[in-house]
Amino acid sequence: MNNKKILIYSVILTFGILFLNSCIKEKWEVPAKIDYNVNFADSIAPRYEIVSIHFLKNEVLVGDKTLIEKNYVIEGTVVSNDEDGNIYKELYIQDSSLVNDVWVRSGIVIQINLTNLFIDYPFGQKVAVKCKDLYIGDDEGVIKLGSLFEDVTATGETLWSFGRIQGQLTVDKHIFKMQGGKPISPKVVTIKPGNINSLSTDDIATLVKINDVQFYSGSLGMTFADPDNLLSLGHYIEDMEGNQILTYNSAYATFAGDSIPEGKGSVTALYGVYVDTKQLYFNKAEDIQLNNPRYVYYKKDFEDENIYSGGWITKMVTGTLNWTIGTVSRKYIQMTNWTGSSNLASETWFISPPINVDQLVEKKLSFETACNYSGPALEIKISDNYDGVSAPSTATWNTVTATLSSGSWAWVSSGDINLATAYSGKTIRLAFKYTGTTSSGKTWEIDNIIIK
């Protein structure tokens, strides 16, 4: 790690008026409460209005960036800094305020063109931010405080871009440390879409905790990032239903070279977004507590547009037509016996890898189907003695009753199908059997196969 220059500052407080003593100052003690009616080195003492972060983000910001012209002051507690390297030249602060008689936690990011911010602004440090003359802007979905800086293009055109507050002197005019702060407990949320406790826009730039999650199996054996080649990496965490959220990990993080943990547990992180992608940012490795045995589930959603990923196979018993990937409005697998001019007699199976039912937490199966035209129904089957190589007829298959689409391309959920009663203690394979004749044949589509 490069040696970091640390500038040390002091402020002499006399009769509530802030003066600069010199360019290099020592750390200073602050009063228990800042008097916002004092003169912050201005010639005329203005009256400052304390507002919430929620108010600043929702009532002041217009468009992608706005100059703050009123004497607004926000108070917040530091929930992230640059101490462990995953956050760079930024402070995250959050507060709580009453919004329509409901307490709402809200956070904001302060962009600062300085390093070693954690020395003056550790976790739990309470700060007051004088917002007048700063800009508030929307950076791909995250609301930030900062300044404008001049940017000259290759053609000589001058542009003013929204970015970091420049210089310690400017920072000292806007950010004031206060007494009485303490680390904030994270809000417990879920990543289940539509759940009352799921992540919302109010949670952006705040500290959250998510329980009963693990890293996606595809990340196991990898490191959080690649510090040798300075490559930042993203890894998904998932809950027991397969809902996922991306974690972003900087190559400069102190834990960048650590291996992705294999267990299940809880994570504490900052919640953010980038464009439309929800993301988590870890402050430190200790916030990743995945010490319990990993849960097992199987999910096939075809987002990778690969029929065979995850160990799935197809078996053509009759005919020459096979399952293909469909991409109309979503990604899914589809099968039809229509050749473009006629129906072809077909029997084709789509079969899962071996699944140990006792490793499943809930022991339930669900999937979605859509279909159109006329022909035999799709059959859902389970076997505990299929070898994955021979013809399906060599094994014993039990038919599973499930709700299927009735047609018109309408997607329908199968509902949860209980596997515990019949298959506990067994290793099974799930199969979707398609049948078509020379005179008829539906087109069947399948998506979001989950065995959990």
Short mmCIF file of C-alpha atoms in Angstrom, two decimals:
data_model
loop_
_atom_site.label_atom_id
_atom_site.label_comp_id
_atom_site.label_asym_id
_atom_site.label_seq_id
_atom_site.Cartn_x
_atom_site.Cartn_y
_atom_site.Cartn_z
CA MET A 1 0.00 0.00 0.00
CA ASN A 2 1.37 3.47 -0.84
CA ASN A 3 2.33 5.71 2.02
CA LYS A 4 -0.42 8.24 2.53
CA LYS A 5 0.32 11.80 3.48
CA ILE A 6 -1.76 12.87 6.41
CA LEU A 7 -2.49 16.54 6.85
CA ILE A 8 -3.23 17.52 10.43
CA TYR A 9 -5.42 20.43 11.21
CA SER A 10 -6.64 22.46 14.14
CA VAL A 11 -9.30 25.06 14.58
CA ILE A 12 -9.27 27.67 17.26
CA LEU A 13 -12.77 28.46 18.49
CA THR A 14 -13.17 31.84 20.10
CA PHE A 15 -16.59 33.11 21.17
CA GLY A 16 -18.25 30.78 18.69
CA ILE A 17 -16.42 32.29 15.66
CA LEU A 18 -14.33 30.03 13.44
CA PHE A 19 -10.93 31.39 12.39
CA LEU A 20 -8.16 29.84 10.33
CA ASN A 21 -4.92 29.75 12.28
CA SER A 22 -2.57 28.53 9.58
CA CYS A 23 -2.41 26.24 6.56
CA ILE A 24 -1.37 23.31 8.76
CA LYS A 25 -3.47 22.78 11.85
CA GLU A 26 -3.91 20.26 14.63
CA LYS A 27 -7.01 18.24 15.45
CA TRP A 28 -9.53 20.20 17.44
CA GLU A 29 -12.23 19.53 19.97
CA VAL A 30 -15.70 20.74 19.11
CA PRO A 31 -18.53 21.90 21.31
CA ALA A 32 -21.36 19.52 22.09
CA LYS A 33 -23.60 21.44 19.70
CA ILE A 34 -22.83 23.79 16.85
CA ASP A 35 -24.64 27.12 17.00
CA TYR A 36 -25.90 27.61 13.47
CA ASN A 37 -26.48 31.31 14.10
CA VAL A 38 -22.76 32.02 14.47
CA ASN A 39 -20.68 33.49 11.70
CA PHE A 40 -18.81 30.74 9.81
CA ALA A 41 -16.11 33.22 8.76
CA ASP A 42 -18.71 35.13 6.73
CA SER A 43 -18.85 38.91 6.97
CA ILE A 44 -22.51 38.80 7.97
CA ALA A 45 -23.90 36.08 10.17
CA PRO A 46 -26.69 34.31 8.25
CA ARG A 47 -29.31 32.14 9.88
CA TYR A 48 -28.80 28.48 9.05
CA GLU A 49 -31.72 26.13 8.59
CA ILE A 50 -31.21 22.56 9.75
CA VAL A 51 -32.88 20.15 7.33
CA SER A 52 -32.90 16.37 6.95
CA ILE A 53 -30.97 14.46 4.32
CA HIS A 54 -34.32 13.20 3.02
CA PHE A 55 -35.46 16.81 2.51
CA LEU A 56 -32.24 17.73 0.73
CA LYS A 57 -32.48 14.78 -1.65
CA ASN A 58 -36.19 15.08 -2.39
CA GLU A 59 -36.93 18.81 -2.20
CA VAL A 60 -33.72 20.54 -3.27
CA LEU A 61 -32.34 18.41 -6.10
CA VAL A 62 -33.78 19.33 -9.49
CA GLY A 63 -32.62 17.35 -12.51
CA ASP A 64 -29.18 15.76 -12.39
CA LYS A 65 -27.49 18.50 -10.32
CA THR A 66 -28.47 21.64 -8.43
CA LEU A 67 -26.53 24.46 -6.79
CA ILE A 68 -27.63 24.80 -3.16
CA GLU A 69 -28.25 28.50 -2.67
CA LYS A 70 -29.99 28.48 0.70
CA ASN A 71 -28.27 28.20 4.06
CA TYR A 72 -29.21 24.58 4.62
CA VAL A 73 -27.31 22.47 7.14
CA ILE A 74 -27.65 18.71 7.48
CA GLU A 75 -26.49 16.59 10.40
CA GLY A 76 -25.54 12.96 9.96
CA THR A 77 -23.40 10.13 11.22
CA VAL A 78 -20.51 8.66 9.23
CA VAL A 79 -21.35 5.12 8.12
CA SER A 80 -18.51 4.74 5.60
CA ASN A 81 -15.13 6.21 4.78
CA ASP A 82 -11.92 5.21 3.02
CA GLU A 83 -10.35 3.25 5.87
CA ASP A 84 -10.36 -0.18 4.19
CA GLY A 85 -10.10 0.99 0.60
CA ASN A 86 -13.41 -0.20 -0.81
CA ILE A 87 -14.71 3.39 -0.71
CA TYR A 88 -12.49 6.05 -2.29
CA LYS A 89 -12.53 9.78 -1.59
CA GLU A 90 -16.07 9.68 -0.26
CA LEU A 91 -17.90 9.88 3.03
CA TYR A 92 -21.28 8.26 3.53
CA ILE A 93 -23.45 9.88 6.20
CA GLN A 94 -27.00 9.09 7.23
CA ASP A 95 -29.72 10.39 9.52
CA SER A 96 -33.31 9.62 10.50
CA SER A 97 -36.22 12.01 10.06
CA LEU A 98 -39.99 12.02 10.28
CA VAL A 99 -41.61 11.81 6.86
CA ASN A 100 -45.41 11.74 6.97
CA ASP A 101 -45.24 10.66 10.60
CA VAL A 102 -42.91 7.75 9.78
CA TRP A 103 -39.24 7.62 10.73
CA VAL A 104 -37.16 7.29 7.57
CA ARG A 105 -33.44 6.59 7.39
CA SER A 106 -31.73 8.46 4.59
CA GLY A 107 -28.14 8.69 3.43
CA ILE A 108 -26.02 10.85 1.19
CA VAL A 109 -22.51 10.61 -0.23
CA ILE A 110 -20.07 13.50 0.16
CA GLN A 111 -17.41 13.54 -2.57
CA ILE A 112 -14.07 14.89 -1.29
CA ASN A 113 -10.81 15.09 -3.21
CA LEU A 114 -8.72 14.04 -0.20
CA THR A 115 -7.46 10.73 1.15
CA ASN A 116 -7.19 9.39 4.71
CA LEU A 117 -10.65 10.75 5.44
CA PHE A 118 -11.13 8.05 8.09
CA ILE A 119 -8.68 9.82 10.44
CA ASP A 120 -10.87 12.88 10.86
CA TYR A 121 -14.16 11.15 10.09
CA PRO A 122 -14.21 7.66 11.66
CA PHE A 123 -17.26 5.44 11.79
CA GLY A 124 -19.82 6.92 14.14
CA GLN A 125 -18.47 10.47 13.87
CA LYS A 126 -21.33 12.95 13.87
CA VAL A 127 -20.91 15.79 11.40
CA ALA A 128 -22.73 18.91 10.33
CA VAL A 129 -22.53 19.90 6.67
CA LYS A 130 -23.02 23.49 5.58
CA CYS A 131 -24.59 22.91 2.17
CA LYS A 132 -24.74 26.45 0.75
CA ASP A 133 -22.58 26.79 -2.38
CA LEU A 134 -22.21 23.03 -2.74
CA TYR A 135 -23.91 21.08 -5.51
CA ILE A 136 -26.25 18.16 -4.99
CA GLY A 137 -26.36 15.72 -7.87
CA ASP A 138 -27.58 12.36 -9.06
CA ASP A 139 -24.65 10.10 -9.94
CA GLU A 140 -26.23 7.16 -11.78
CA GLY A 141 -28.88 6.77 -9.09
CA VAL A 142 -26.93 7.75 -5.96
CA ILE A 143 -27.45 11.28 -4.60
CA LYS A 144 -24.18 13.02 -3.73
CA LEU A 145 -22.86 16.35 -2.49
CA GLY A 146 -19.91 17.87 -4.29
CA SER A 147 -18.63 20.70 -6.45
CA LEU A 148 -18.28 21.56 -10.10
CA PHE A 149 -14.92 21.39 -11.79
CA GLU A 150 -13.78 22.62 -15.17
CA ASP A 151 -13.16 19.99 -17.80
CA VAL A 152 -11.70 20.85 -21.21
CA THR A 153 -12.50 18.42 -24.04
CA ALA A 154 -10.14 17.39 -26.83
CA THR A 155 -11.82 19.94 -29.08
CA GLY A 156 -11.18 22.74 -26.60
CA GLU A 157 -14.74 22.93 -25.34
CA THR A 158 -15.09 23.82 -21.67
CA LEU A 159 -17.49 21.68 -19.65
CA TRP A 160 -18.40 21.91 -15.99
CA SER A 161 -18.68 18.47 -14.45
CA PHE A 162 -20.11 17.42 -11.10
CA GLY A 163 -17.47 15.92 -8.83
CA ARG A 164 -15.47 16.14 -5.62
CA ILE A 165 -15.04 19.03 -3.21
CA GLN A 166 -11.54 20.34 -3.81
CA GLY A 167 -9.01 21.05 -1.07
CA GLN A 168 -8.87 20.96 2.71
CA LEU A 169 -9.71 24.64 3.11
CA THR A 170 -12.97 24.19 1.20
CA VAL A 171 -13.79 21.05 3.17
CA ASP A 172 -13.22 22.93 6.43
CA LYS A 173 -15.75 25.55 5.37
CA HIS A 174 -18.46 22.97 4.85
CA ILE A 175 -17.94 19.94 7.12
CA PHE A 176 -17.82 20.29 10.92
CA LYS A 177 -17.26 17.52 13.44
CA MET A 178 -19.68 17.30 16.32
CA GLN A 179 -19.70 15.53 19.65
CA GLY A 180 -22.17 12.86 20.67
CA GLY A 181 -21.89 10.53 17.69
CA LYS A 182 -21.77 6.74 17.82
CA PRO A 183 -21.76 3.95 15.21
CA ILE A 184 -25.17 3.39 13.62
CA SER A 185 -26.79 -0.03 13.74
CA PRO A 186 -27.67 -1.28 10.26
CA LYS A 187 -31.26 -1.68 9.15
CA VAL A 188 -32.20 -5.33 8.59
CA VAL A 189 -33.60 -5.75 5.08
CA THR A 190 -34.17 -8.48 2.51
CA ILE A 191 -33.42 -8.81 -1.18
CA LYS A 192 -36.77 -10.39 -1.95
CA PRO A 193 -38.56 -8.22 -4.54
CA GLY A 194 -41.77 -6.64 -3.31
CA ASN A 195 -41.23 -7.66 0.30
CA ILE A 196 -42.16 -4.99 2.85
CA ASN A 197 -38.62 -5.11 4.24
CA SER A 198 -36.86 -5.18 0.87
CA LEU A 199 -34.40 -2.53 -0.25
CA SER A 200 -35.93 0.76 -1.38
CA THR A 201 -34.71 4.11 -2.65
CA ASP A 202 -34.77 5.42 0.94
CA ASP A 203 -32.08 2.88 1.81
CA ILE A 204 -29.61 4.15 -0.80
CA ALA A 205 -26.33 5.29 0.82
CA THR A 206 -27.31 3.83 4.21
CA LEU A 207 -26.00 0.90 6.21
CA VAL A 208 -28.05 -2.30 5.87
CA LYS A 209 -27.83 -5.88 7.09
CA ILE A 210 -29.10 -8.91 5.18
CA ASN A 211 -29.52 -12.25 6.93
CA ASP A 212 -29.58 -15.81 5.59
CA VAL A 213 -27.55 -15.19 2.45
CA GLN A 214 -24.54 -16.74 0.77
CA PHE A 215 -22.34 -16.00 -2.22
CA TYR A 216 -23.47 -17.44 -5.55
CA SER A 217 -21.76 -20.79 -6.17
CA GLY A 218 -20.06 -19.49 -9.32
CA SER A 219 -17.94 -17.14 -7.18
CA LEU A 220 -16.61 -19.85 -4.87
CA GLY A 221 -12.86 -20.32 -5.28
CA MET A 222 -12.44 -16.71 -6.41
CA THR A 223 -11.22 -13.64 -4.53
CA PHE A 224 -13.24 -10.50 -3.82
CA ALA A 225 -11.17 -8.58 -6.39
CA ASP A 226 -7.84 -8.89 -8.19
CA PRO A 227 -5.31 -6.67 -6.38
CA ASP A 228 -2.37 -7.92 -8.48
CA ASN A 229 -3.88 -6.72 -11.75
CA LEU A 230 -5.90 -3.92 -10.11
CA LEU A 231 -9.22 -5.33 -11.28
CA SER A 232 -12.37 -4.65 -9.30
CA LEU A 233 -14.87 -7.52 -9.32
CA GLY A 234 -18.55 -8.05 -8.67
CA HIS A 235 -19.96 -11.10 -6.89
CA TYR A 236 -23.61 -11.93 -6.26
CA ILE A 237 -25.05 -12.93 -2.92
CA GLU A 238 -28.33 -14.80 -2.83
CA ASP A 239 -31.05 -15.77 -0.39
CA MET A 240 -32.77 -19.14 0.01
CA GLU A 241 -35.19 -18.36 -2.83
CA GLY A 242 -32.47 -17.46 -5.30
CA ASN A 243 -33.01 -13.69 -5.14
CA GLN A 244 -29.68 -12.02 -5.79
CA ILE A 245 -27.90 -8.70 -5.37
CA LEU A 246 -24.48 -7.67 -6.66
CA THR A 247 -21.59 -6.80 -4.36
CA TYR A 248 -18.94 -4.47 -5.77
CA ASN A 249 -15.38 -4.93 -4.54
CA SER A 250 -12.48 -2.59 -5.30
CA ALA A 251 -9.03 -3.91 -6.14
CA TYR A 252 -7.73 -1.45 -3.53
CA ALA A 253 -9.82 -2.89 -0.69
CA THR A 254 -7.80 -4.40 2.16
CA PHE A 255 -9.76 -7.64 1.63
CA ALA A 256 -9.49 -7.66 -2.18
CA GLY A 257 -7.26 -10.75 -2.20
CA ASP A 258 -9.34 -12.70 0.33
CA SER A 259 -11.19 -15.79 -0.89
CA ILE A 260 -14.97 -15.68 -1.20
CA PRO A 261 -16.37 -17.43 1.89
CA GLU A 262 -18.40 -20.57 1.25
CA GLY A 263 -20.81 -20.42 4.18
CA LYS A 264 -24.18 -18.85 4.86
CA GLY A 265 -24.97 -16.05 7.29
CA SER A 266 -25.32 -12.27 7.31
CA VAL A 267 -23.64 -9.33 5.61
CA THR A 268 -23.56 -5.67 6.61
CA ALA A 269 -22.93 -3.22 3.80
CA LEU A 270 -23.77 0.08 2.19
CA TYR A 271 -26.65 -0.10 -0.23
CA GLY A 272 -26.31 1.65 -3.55
CA VAL A 273 -27.29 1.52 -7.19
CA TYR A 274 -25.50 2.04 -10.47
CA VAL A 275 -27.95 2.99 -13.20
CA ASP A 276 -30.56 0.24 -12.66
CA THR A 277 -28.34 -2.29 -10.89
CA LYS A 278 -28.67 -2.66 -7.12
CA GLN A 279 -25.32 -3.07 -5.39
CA LEU A 280 -23.74 -3.55 -1.97
CA TYR A 281 -20.40 -2.12 -0.83
CA PHE A 282 -18.61 -3.69 2.13
CA ASN A 283 -16.79 -1.41 4.56
CA LYS A 284 -14.55 -4.15 5.92
CA ALA A 285 -14.11 -7.90 5.87
CA GLU A 286 -15.51 -8.24 9.39
CA ASP A 287 -18.92 -7.19 8.06
CA ILE A 288 -19.16 -10.46 6.11
CA GLN A 289 -20.25 -13.11 8.61
CA LEU A 290 -20.92 -16.29 6.65
CA ASN A 291 -20.05 -18.93 9.21
CA ASN A 292 -22.99 -21.35 8.97
CA PRO A 293 -23.26 -24.36 6.64
CA ARG A 294 -24.17 -23.43 3.11
CA TYR A 295 -27.71 -24.16 1.96
CA VAL A 296 -28.31 -25.85 -1.35
CA TYR A 297 -30.82 -24.97 -4.01
CA TYR A 298 -30.99 -25.28 -7.74
CA LYS A 299 -32.10 -22.51 -10.03
CA LYS A 300 -32.28 -22.48 -13.79
CA ASP A 301 -33.45 -19.15 -15.21
CA PHE A 302 -31.68 -19.21 -18.60
CA GLU A 303 -30.28 -15.71 -18.14
CA ASP A 304 -26.97 -17.07 -19.43
CA GLU A 305 -28.79 -18.31 -22.58
CA ASN A 306 -27.21 -21.73 -22.03
CA ILE A 307 -29.47 -24.78 -21.96
CA TYR A 308 -26.84 -27.06 -20.44
CA SER A 309 -25.22 -24.90 -17.75
CA GLY A 310 -25.49 -26.30 -14.25
CA GLY A 311 -25.43 -29.90 -15.49
CA TRP A 312 -28.81 -29.99 -17.28
CA ILE A 313 -29.12 -32.35 -20.26
CA THR A 314 -31.54 -33.06 -23.11
CA LYS A 315 -32.57 -36.43 -24.49
CA MET A 316 -34.23 -36.78 -27.92
CA VAL A 317 -36.21 -40.02 -27.99
CA THR A 318 -38.27 -39.45 -31.15
CA GLY A 319 -37.64 -36.99 -33.95
CA THR A 320 -34.76 -34.61 -34.57
CA LEU A 321 -36.01 -31.43 -32.88
CA ASN A 322 -34.58 -30.29 -29.57
CA TRP A 323 -35.03 -27.61 -26.92
CA THR A 324 -33.80 -24.11 -27.77
CA ILE A 325 -33.40 -20.77 -25.98
CA GLY A 326 -36.17 -18.19 -26.43
CA THR A 327 -35.70 -14.46 -25.81
CA VAL A 328 -39.09 -12.83 -26.39
CA SER A 329 -39.63 -10.44 -23.44
CA ARG A 330 -37.50 -12.71 -21.19
CA LYS A 331 -35.04 -15.61 -21.49
CA TYR A 332 -36.38 -19.17 -21.31
CA ILE A 333 -36.19 -22.65 -22.84
CA GLN A 334 -38.70 -23.67 -25.52
CA MET A 335 -39.69 -26.73 -27.51
CA THR A 336 -41.90 -27.11 -30.57
CA ASN A 337 -42.41 -29.89 -33.11
CA TRP A 338 -43.36 -27.45 -35.88
CA THR A 339 -40.75 -27.55 -38.63
CA GLY A 340 -42.01 -24.47 -40.43
CA SER A 341 -44.25 -26.47 -42.76
CA SER A 342 -45.53 -29.43 -40.75
CA ASN A 343 -45.55 -31.14 -37.36
CA LEU A 344 -42.90 -33.75 -36.67
CA ALA A 345 -43.50 -36.64 -34.25
CA SER A 346 -41.31 -35.77 -31.27
CA GLU A 347 -40.46 -36.90 -27.75
CA THR A 348 -37.77 -34.77 -26.11
CA TRP A 349 -36.72 -34.54 -22.45
CA PHE A 350 -35.06 -31.73 -20.50
CA ILE A 351 -33.45 -33.28 -17.40
CA SER A 352 -31.80 -31.77 -14.32
CA PRO A 353 -28.52 -32.76 -12.69
CA PRO A 354 -28.69 -35.06 -9.64
CA ILE A 355 -30.30 -33.34 -6.65
CA ASN A 356 -29.88 -34.56 -3.08
CA VAL A 357 -33.24 -33.75 -1.55
CA ASP A 358 -31.93 -33.90 2.02
CA GLN A 359 -29.55 -31.00 1.26
CA LEU A 360 -32.48 -28.75 0.38
CA VAL A 361 -33.75 -26.36 3.03
CA GLU A 362 -37.41 -26.19 2.03
CA LYS A 363 -37.60 -29.21 -0.29
CA LYS A 364 -39.90 -27.49 -2.77
CA LEU A 365 -40.04 -27.28 -6.56
CA SER A 366 -41.47 -24.43 -8.62
CA PHE A 367 -41.27 -23.24 -12.23
CA GLU A 368 -43.16 -21.18 -14.80
CA THR A 369 -44.62 -22.23 -18.13
CA ALA A 370 -46.18 -20.60 -21.17
CA CYS A 371 -47.61 -22.26 -24.28
CA ASN A 372 -49.67 -21.83 -27.41
CA TYR A 373 -51.35 -23.89 -30.16
CA SER A 374 -52.83 -27.37 -29.64
CA GLY A 375 -51.24 -30.64 -28.69
CA PRO A 376 -50.23 -32.85 -25.77
CA ALA A 377 -49.57 -31.33 -22.36
CA LEU A 378 -46.09 -30.93 -20.99
CA GLU A 379 -45.26 -33.66 -18.46
CA ILE A 380 -43.22 -33.09 -15.30
CA LYS A 381 -41.47 -36.18 -13.96
CA ILE A 382 -39.08 -37.17 -11.18
CA SER A 383 -36.82 -40.23 -10.98
CA ASP A 384 -34.56 -41.49 -8.22
CA ASN A 385 -32.82 -44.10 -10.39
CA TYR A 386 -32.01 -42.41 -13.71
CA ASP A 387 -28.30 -42.54 -14.55
CA GLY A 388 -28.19 -39.39 -16.69
CA VAL A 389 -26.76 -41.26 -19.70
CA SER A 390 -29.19 -43.93 -20.86
CA ALA A 391 -32.55 -43.44 -22.51
CA PRO A 392 -35.16 -42.09 -20.07
CA SER A 393 -37.16 -45.28 -20.53
CA THR A 394 -34.53 -47.22 -18.59
CA ALA A 395 -35.55 -45.47 -15.35
CA THR A 396 -38.67 -45.25 -13.24
CA TRP A 397 -40.36 -41.85 -13.46
CA ASN A 398 -43.14 -40.47 -11.28
CA THR A 399 -45.45 -37.83 -12.77
CA VAL A 400 -45.74 -34.59 -10.78
CA THR A 401 -49.01 -32.66 -10.70
CA ALA A 402 -48.45 -28.97 -11.34
CA THR A 403 -50.32 -25.93 -12.62
CA LEU A 404 -49.41 -25.29 -16.27
CA SER A 405 -50.14 -22.50 -18.73
CA SER A 406 -53.45 -22.85 -20.56
CA GLY A 407 -52.21 -21.09 -23.70
CA SER A 408 -52.03 -17.72 -25.46
CA TRP A 409 -48.38 -17.41 -24.34
CA ALA A 410 -49.55 -16.59 -20.80
CA TRP A 411 -46.88 -17.29 -18.18
CA VAL A 412 -48.19 -19.26 -15.20
CA SER A 413 -46.47 -20.33 -12.00
CA SER A 414 -46.61 -23.98 -11.02
CA GLY A 415 -46.88 -23.07 -7.35
CA ASP A 416 -44.74 -24.81 -4.72
CA ILE A 417 -44.55 -28.58 -5.14
CA ASN A 418 -43.53 -30.43 -1.97
CA LEU A 419 -40.69 -32.92 -2.47
CA ALA A 420 -40.16 -33.87 1.18
CA THR A 421 -42.81 -36.56 1.58
CA ALA A 422 -41.91 -38.76 -1.37
CA TYR A 423 -38.21 -38.07 -1.86
CA SER A 424 -36.55 -37.42 1.52
CA GLY A 425 -33.28 -39.32 1.74
CA LYS A 426 -33.07 -39.67 -2.04
CA THR A 427 -31.10 -38.16 -4.90
CA ILE A 428 -33.44 -37.30 -7.75
CA ARG A 429 -33.55 -35.89 -11.24
CA LEU A 430 -36.32 -33.60 -12.46
CA ALA A 431 -37.47 -33.84 -16.07
CA PHE A 432 -39.75 -31.97 -18.46
CA LYS A 433 -41.08 -34.30 -21.15
CA TYR A 434 -42.32 -32.82 -24.44
CA THR A 435 -44.50 -34.82 -26.82
CA GLY A 436 -45.81 -33.89 -30.25
CA THR A 437 -47.46 -35.82 -33.08
CA THR A 438 -47.55 -35.50 -36.84
CA SER A 439 -50.91 -33.75 -36.56
CA SER A 440 -50.49 -31.53 -33.52
CA GLY A 441 -47.97 -30.08 -31.10
CA LYS A 442 -47.89 -27.16 -28.72
CA THR A 443 -44.99 -24.83 -28.30
CA TRP A 444 -43.99 -25.05 -24.63
CA GLU A 445 -41.82 -22.50 -22.82
CA ILE A 446 -40.23 -23.00 -19.36
CA ASP A 447 -38.51 -20.50 -17.06
CA ASN A 448 -37.38 -19.97 -13.45
CA ILE A 449 -37.00 -23.58 -12.42
CA ILE A 450 -36.23 -23.51 -8.69
CA ILE A 451 -35.67 -26.47 -6.39
CA LYS A 452 -35.06 -25.02 -2.94
#
